[in-house]
């Protein structure tokens, strides 16, 4: 027996009343700190009082006018974009292979993807430090193969990129795998029956259908990399600046809370704007 519109409407109202309070609390806990942070960003810094109540855009103007801060933002965007590209480059074939696996080894392969998520980002970063540093595993191996030659990648952009890729790659793989599994394998079989090679079927059938998942996985990786703190600090060193470490330095060492708040908002706005524009890069025929 079908419910009448009145019954369905009453059910929606009851559901709204049950969910409403929790939703309101969640929104308040999210919005209130952002409002306070934005208010701080409009204050002025004082060496003695730390912060003076004001309504000024001076902190934002300082960021825009100083080429140093603009370069830090550019480096952050470049690193995040590079990490995202690498995660998609390696993550898409891995996810596709996992989605199409039907052997008993699929669980073991999935475990290999998931295991890094059980290890904290800082722990993994320390492992990269042991691998990349002077006298580390790679340096020792290179020295044995070629005496007098040293290998050191610590405190370079590549070290930061590899460290961030190791953290975000599992998220991209898991996101894409679920999308690939939702695509009917019979479509590929039909394409193969019509003479299409596996590569052609992938590029012309599977990839367009999975494009939303590609955008989602890429967006997730980009957001995580844009806001990364520990990996740039430990693998990049003090000379490699990104927005999150700079923000923390202004807040904790310089005690410049207004400027740090402005940096936080600029970072959030840049991340939101770039992720919102990302789908426009995808050809229109792939936007399902």
Coordinates of C-alpha atoms in Angstrom, one line a residue:
X1 CA 0.0 0.0 0.0
X2 CA 1.5 3.4 -1.0
X3 CA 1.9 6.1 1.6
X4 CA -0.2 9.2 1.0
X5 CA 1.6 12.5 0.5
X6 CA 0.5 13.6 4.0
X7 CA 2.1 10.5 5.6
X8 CA 5.3 11.0 3.7
X9 CA 5.4 14.7 4.6
X10 CA 4.9 13.9 8.3
X11 CA 7.8 11.4 8.1
X12 CA 10.1 13.9 6.6
X13 CA 9.2 16.4 9.3
X14 CA 9.9 13.9 12.0
X15 CA 13.2 13.0 10.4
X16 CA 14.1 16.7 10.2
X17 CA 13.3 17.2 13.9
X18 CA 15.5 14.3 14.8
X19 CA 18.4 15.3 12.6
X20 CA 18.0 19.1 13.0
X21 CA 19.6 19.6 16.5
X22 CA 22.7 17.5 15.6
X23 CA 23.0 19.3 12.3
X24 CA 22.7 22.7 14.0
X25 CA 25.4 21.8 16.6
X26 CA 27.7 20.6 13.8
X27 CA 27.3 23.7 11.8
X28 CA 27.8 25.9 14.8
X29 CA 31.0 24.1 15.8
X30 CA 32.3 24.5 12.2
X31 CA 31.1 28.1 11.5
X32 CA 31.9 29.7 14.9
X33 CA 35.7 29.0 14.8
X34 CA 35.8 30.3 11.1
X35 CA 34.0 33.5 12.0
X36 CA 36.3 34.0 15.0
X37 CA 39.4 33.3 12.8
X38 CA 38.2 35.8 10.2
X39 CA 37.6 38.4 12.8
X40 CA 41.2 37.9 14.1
X41 CA 42.5 38.3 10.5
X42 CA 41.1 41.9 10.5
X43 CA 42.9 42.9 13.7
X44 CA 46.4 44.5 13.9
X45 CA 49.5 43.0 15.3
X46 CA 51.2 44.7 18.2
X47 CA 54.6 43.5 19.6
X48 CA 53.5 44.1 23.1
X49 CA 49.8 43.4 23.1
X50 CA 50.1 40.7 20.3
X51 CA 46.7 41.8 18.9
X52 CA 44.8 45.1 18.7
X53 CA 41.1 45.2 17.9
X54 CA 40.6 46.7 14.5
X55 CA 38.8 46.4 11.2
X56 CA 41.6 46.5 8.5
X57 CA 42.6 44.5 5.4
X58 CA 46.2 45.2 6.1
X59 CA 47.2 41.6 6.7
X60 CA 45.7 40.5 3.4
X61 CA 47.4 43.5 1.6
X62 CA 50.7 42.4 3.1
X63 CA 50.4 39.0 1.7
X64 CA 49.4 40.2 -1.8
X65 CA 52.1 42.9 -2.0
X66 CA 55.0 40.8 -0.6
X67 CA 56.5 38.5 -3.4
X68 CA 57.9 36.1 -0.7
X69 CA 54.4 35.1 0.5
X70 CA 53.1 34.9 -3.0
X71 CA 55.9 32.5 -3.9
X72 CA 55.1 30.3 -0.9
X73 CA 51.5 30.0 -2.0
X74 CA 52.7 29.2 -5.6
X75 CA 55.1 26.5 -4.3
X76 CA 52.3 25.0 -2.2
X77 CA 49.9 24.9 -5.2
X78 CA 52.7 23.4 -7.4
X79 CA 53.6 20.7 -4.9
X80 CA 49.9 19.8 -4.3
X81 CA 49.2 19.7 -8.1
X82 CA 52.3 17.6 -8.7
X83 CA 51.4 15.1 -5.9
X84 CA 47.9 14.9 -7.2
X85 CA 49.1 14.1 -10.8
X86 CA 51.4 11.4 -9.5
X87 CA 48.7 9.9 -7.3
X88 CA 46.4 9.7 -10.3
X89 CA 49.1 8.4 -12.6
X90 CA 50.0 5.5 -10.2
X91 CA 46.6 5.1 -8.5
X92 CA 44.4 4.7 -11.5
X93 CA 46.1 1.5 -12.9
X94 CA 46.4 0.1 -9.3
X95 CA 42.7 0.8 -8.6
X96 CA 41.6 -0.6 -12.0
X97 CA 43.6 -3.8 -11.4
X98 CA 42.2 -4.3 -7.9
X99 CA 38.6 -3.7 -9.2
X100 CA 39.0 -6.3 -11.9
X101 CA 40.8 -8.9 -9.8
X102 CA 38.8 -12.1 -9.1
X103 CA 41.6 -14.2 -7.5
X104 CA 42.1 -15.1 -3.9
X105 CA 45.0 -12.7 -3.7
X106 CA 42.6 -9.7 -4.0
X107 CA 42.3 -9.5 -0.2
X108 CA 46.1 -9.5 0.2
X109 CA 46.4 -6.8 -2.4
X110 CA 43.8 -4.7 -0.7
X111 CA 45.6 -5.1 2.6
X112 CA 48.8 -3.8 1.0
X113 CA 46.9 -0.6 0.0
X114 CA 45.2 -0.2 3.4
X115 CA 48.2 -0.9 5.7
X116 CA 49.8 2.5 5.2
X117 CA 46.6 4.1 6.6
X118 CA 47.3 2.4 9.9
X119 CA 50.7 4.1 10.1
X120 CA 50.7 7.8 11.1
X121 CA 51.9 10.3 8.6
X122 CA 54.7 11.4 10.9
X123 CA 56.0 7.8 11.3
X124 CA 56.0 7.3 7.6
X125 CA 57.8 10.6 7.1
X126 CA 60.5 9.5 9.6
X127 CA 60.9 6.4 7.5
X128 CA 61.5 8.5 4.4
X129 CA 64.1 10.5 6.4
X130 CA 66.0 7.3 7.2
X131 CA 65.8 6.4 3.5
X132 CA 66.8 9.8 2.0
X133 CA 69.3 11.2 4.5
X134 CA 73.0 11.3 4.2
X135 CA 74.2 8.0 5.6
X136 CA 70.8 6.5 5.1
X137 CA 69.8 3.3 3.3
X138 CA 69.9 4.7 -0.2
X139 CA 73.1 6.6 0.4
X140 CA 74.8 3.5 1.9
X141 CA 73.7 1.4 -1.1
X142 CA 74.9 3.9 -3.6
X143 CA 78.3 4.2 -1.8
X144 CA 78.8 0.5 -2.0
X145 CA 77.9 0.3 -5.7
X146 CA 80.0 3.4 -6.5
X147 CA 82.6 4.3 -3.8
X148 CA 82.9 8.0 -3.2
X149 CA 79.4 8.7 -4.5
X150 CA 76.7 9.9 -2.2
X151 CA 72.9 10.0 -2.6
X152 CA 70.9 12.5 -0.5
X153 CA 67.4 13.7 -1.3
X154 CA 66.6 15.2 2.1
X155 CA 65.4 18.8 2.2
X156 CA 64.5 18.9 -1.5
X157 CA 61.1 19.4 -3.2
X158 CA 61.2 15.8 -4.5
X159 CA 61.5 14.4 -1.0
X160 CA 58.4 16.4 0.0
X161 CA 56.5 15.3 -3.1
X162 CA 57.3 11.6 -2.5
X163 CA 56.4 11.8 1.1
X164 CA 53.1 13.4 0.4
X165 CA 52.3 10.9 -2.4
X166 CA 52.9 8.0 0.0
X167 CA 50.3 9.5 2.4
X168 CA 47.6 10.4 -0.2
X169 CA 48.0 7.5 -2.7
X170 CA 45.9 5.0 -0.6
X171 CA 43.0 7.4 -0.5
X172 CA 43.1 7.9 -4.2
X173 CA 43.3 4.2 -4.9
X174 CA 40.4 3.3 -2.6
X175 CA 38.2 6.1 -4.1
X176 CA 38.9 5.0 -7.7
X177 CA 38.6 1.3 -6.9
X178 CA 35.0 1.7 -5.8
X179 CA 34.2 3.7 -9.0
X180 CA 35.8 1.1 -11.3
X181 CA 33.9 -1.7 -9.5
X182 CA 30.6 0.1 -10.3
X183 CA 31.3 0.0 -14.0
X184 CA 29.9 -3.1 -15.7
X185 CA 32.7 -5.3 -17.0
X186 CA 30.3 -6.4 -19.8
X187 CA 30.9 -3.0 -21.5
X188 CA 34.6 -3.8 -21.9
X189 CA 33.7 -7.3 -23.1
X190 CA 31.4 -5.8 -25.7
X191 CA 34.1 -3.4 -26.8
X192 CA 36.6 -6.3 -27.1
X193 CA 34.0 -8.3 -29.1
X194 CA 33.9 -5.3 -31.6
X195 CA 37.6 -5.4 -32.0
X196 CA 38.8 -2.8 -29.5
X197 CA 42.0 -3.4 -27.7
X198 CA 42.0 -3.4 -23.8
X199 CA 43.8 0.0 -23.8
X200 CA 41.2 1.5 -26.3
X201 CA 38.3 0.1 -24.2
X202 CA 39.9 1.6 -21.1
X203 CA 40.4 5.1 -22.6
X204 CA 37.1 5.4 -24.5
X205 CA 34.7 3.5 -22.2
X206 CA 36.0 3.0 -18.6
X207 CA 37.8 6.3 -18.1
X208 CA 34.9 8.5 -19.2
X209 CA 32.5 6.6 -16.9
X210 CA 35.0 6.9 -14.0
X211 CA 35.8 10.6 -14.5
X212 CA 33.7 11.6 -11.5
X213 CA 35.8 9.3 -9.3
X214 CA 39.0 10.6 -10.8
X215 CA 37.9 14.2 -10.0
X216 CA 36.9 13.1 -6.5
X217 CA 40.2 11.3 -5.8
X218 CA 42.3 14.1 -7.3
X219 CA 40.4 16.7 -5.2
X220 CA 40.9 14.7 -2.0
X221 CA 44.7 14.4 -2.7
X222 CA 45.0 18.1 -3.6
X223 CA 43.2 19.2 -0.4
X224 CA 45.4 17.0 1.8
X225 CA 48.6 18.2 0.1
X226 CA 47.6 21.9 0.2
X227 CA 47.2 21.6 4.0
X228 CA 50.1 19.3 4.7
X229 CA 52.3 20.4 7.6
X230 CA 54.5 17.5 9.0
X231 CA 55.9 16.2 5.8
X232 CA 57.1 19.6 4.4
X233 CA 58.7 20.4 7.8
X234 CA 60.5 17.1 8.2
X235 CA 61.4 16.4 4.6
X236 CA 61.7 19.9 3.2
X237 CA 63.6 21.5 6.0
X238 CA 63.5 25.1 7.1
X239 CA 64.4 26.4 3.6
X240 CA 61.4 24.8 1.9
X241 CA 58.4 26.8 2.7
X242 CA 54.7 25.8 2.3
X243 CA 51.6 27.6 3.5
X244 CA 50.8 25.4 6.5
X245 CA 54.3 25.5 8.1
X246 CA 54.4 29.3 7.4
X247 CA 51.1 29.8 9.1
X248 CA 52.2 27.8 12.1
X249 CA 55.5 29.8 12.3
X250 CA 53.6 33.1 12.2
X251 CA 51.3 31.9 14.9
X252 CA 53.7 30.3 17.3
X253 CA 57.1 31.9 16.8
X254 CA 56.2 35.4 15.6
X255 CA 53.0 35.5 17.7
X256 CA 51.4 37.4 14.9
X257 CA 47.9 36.0 15.3
X258 CA 46.2 38.4 12.9
X259 CA 48.5 37.7 10.0
X260 CA 48.4 33.9 10.8
X261 CA 44.6 34.1 10.6
X262 CA 44.8 35.9 7.3
X263 CA 47.2 33.2 6.0
X264 CA 44.7 30.5 7.1
X265 CA 41.9 32.2 5.2
X266 CA 44.0 32.7 2.1
X267 CA 45.0 29.0 2.2
X268 CA 41.3 27.9 2.6
X269 CA 40.1 30.2 -0.1
X270 CA 42.9 29.1 -2.5
X271 CA 42.1 25.5 -1.9
X272 CA 38.4 25.9 -2.3
X273 CA 38.7 28.0 -5.4
X274 CA 41.2 25.6 -7.1
X275 CA 39.1 22.5 -6.3
X276 CA 36.0 24.2 -7.5
X277 CA 37.7 25.0 -10.8
X278 CA 39.3 21.6 -11.2
X279 CA 36.3 20.0 -13.0
X280 CA 36.5 22.7 -15.7
X281 CA 39.9 21.2 -16.8
X282 CA 38.1 17.9 -17.7
X283 CA 36.7 17.9 -21.3
X284 CA 32.9 18.6 -21.3
X285 CA 32.0 15.2 -22.8
X286 CA 33.6 13.5 -19.8
X287 CA 31.5 15.4 -17.2
X288 CA 28.8 13.0 -16.4

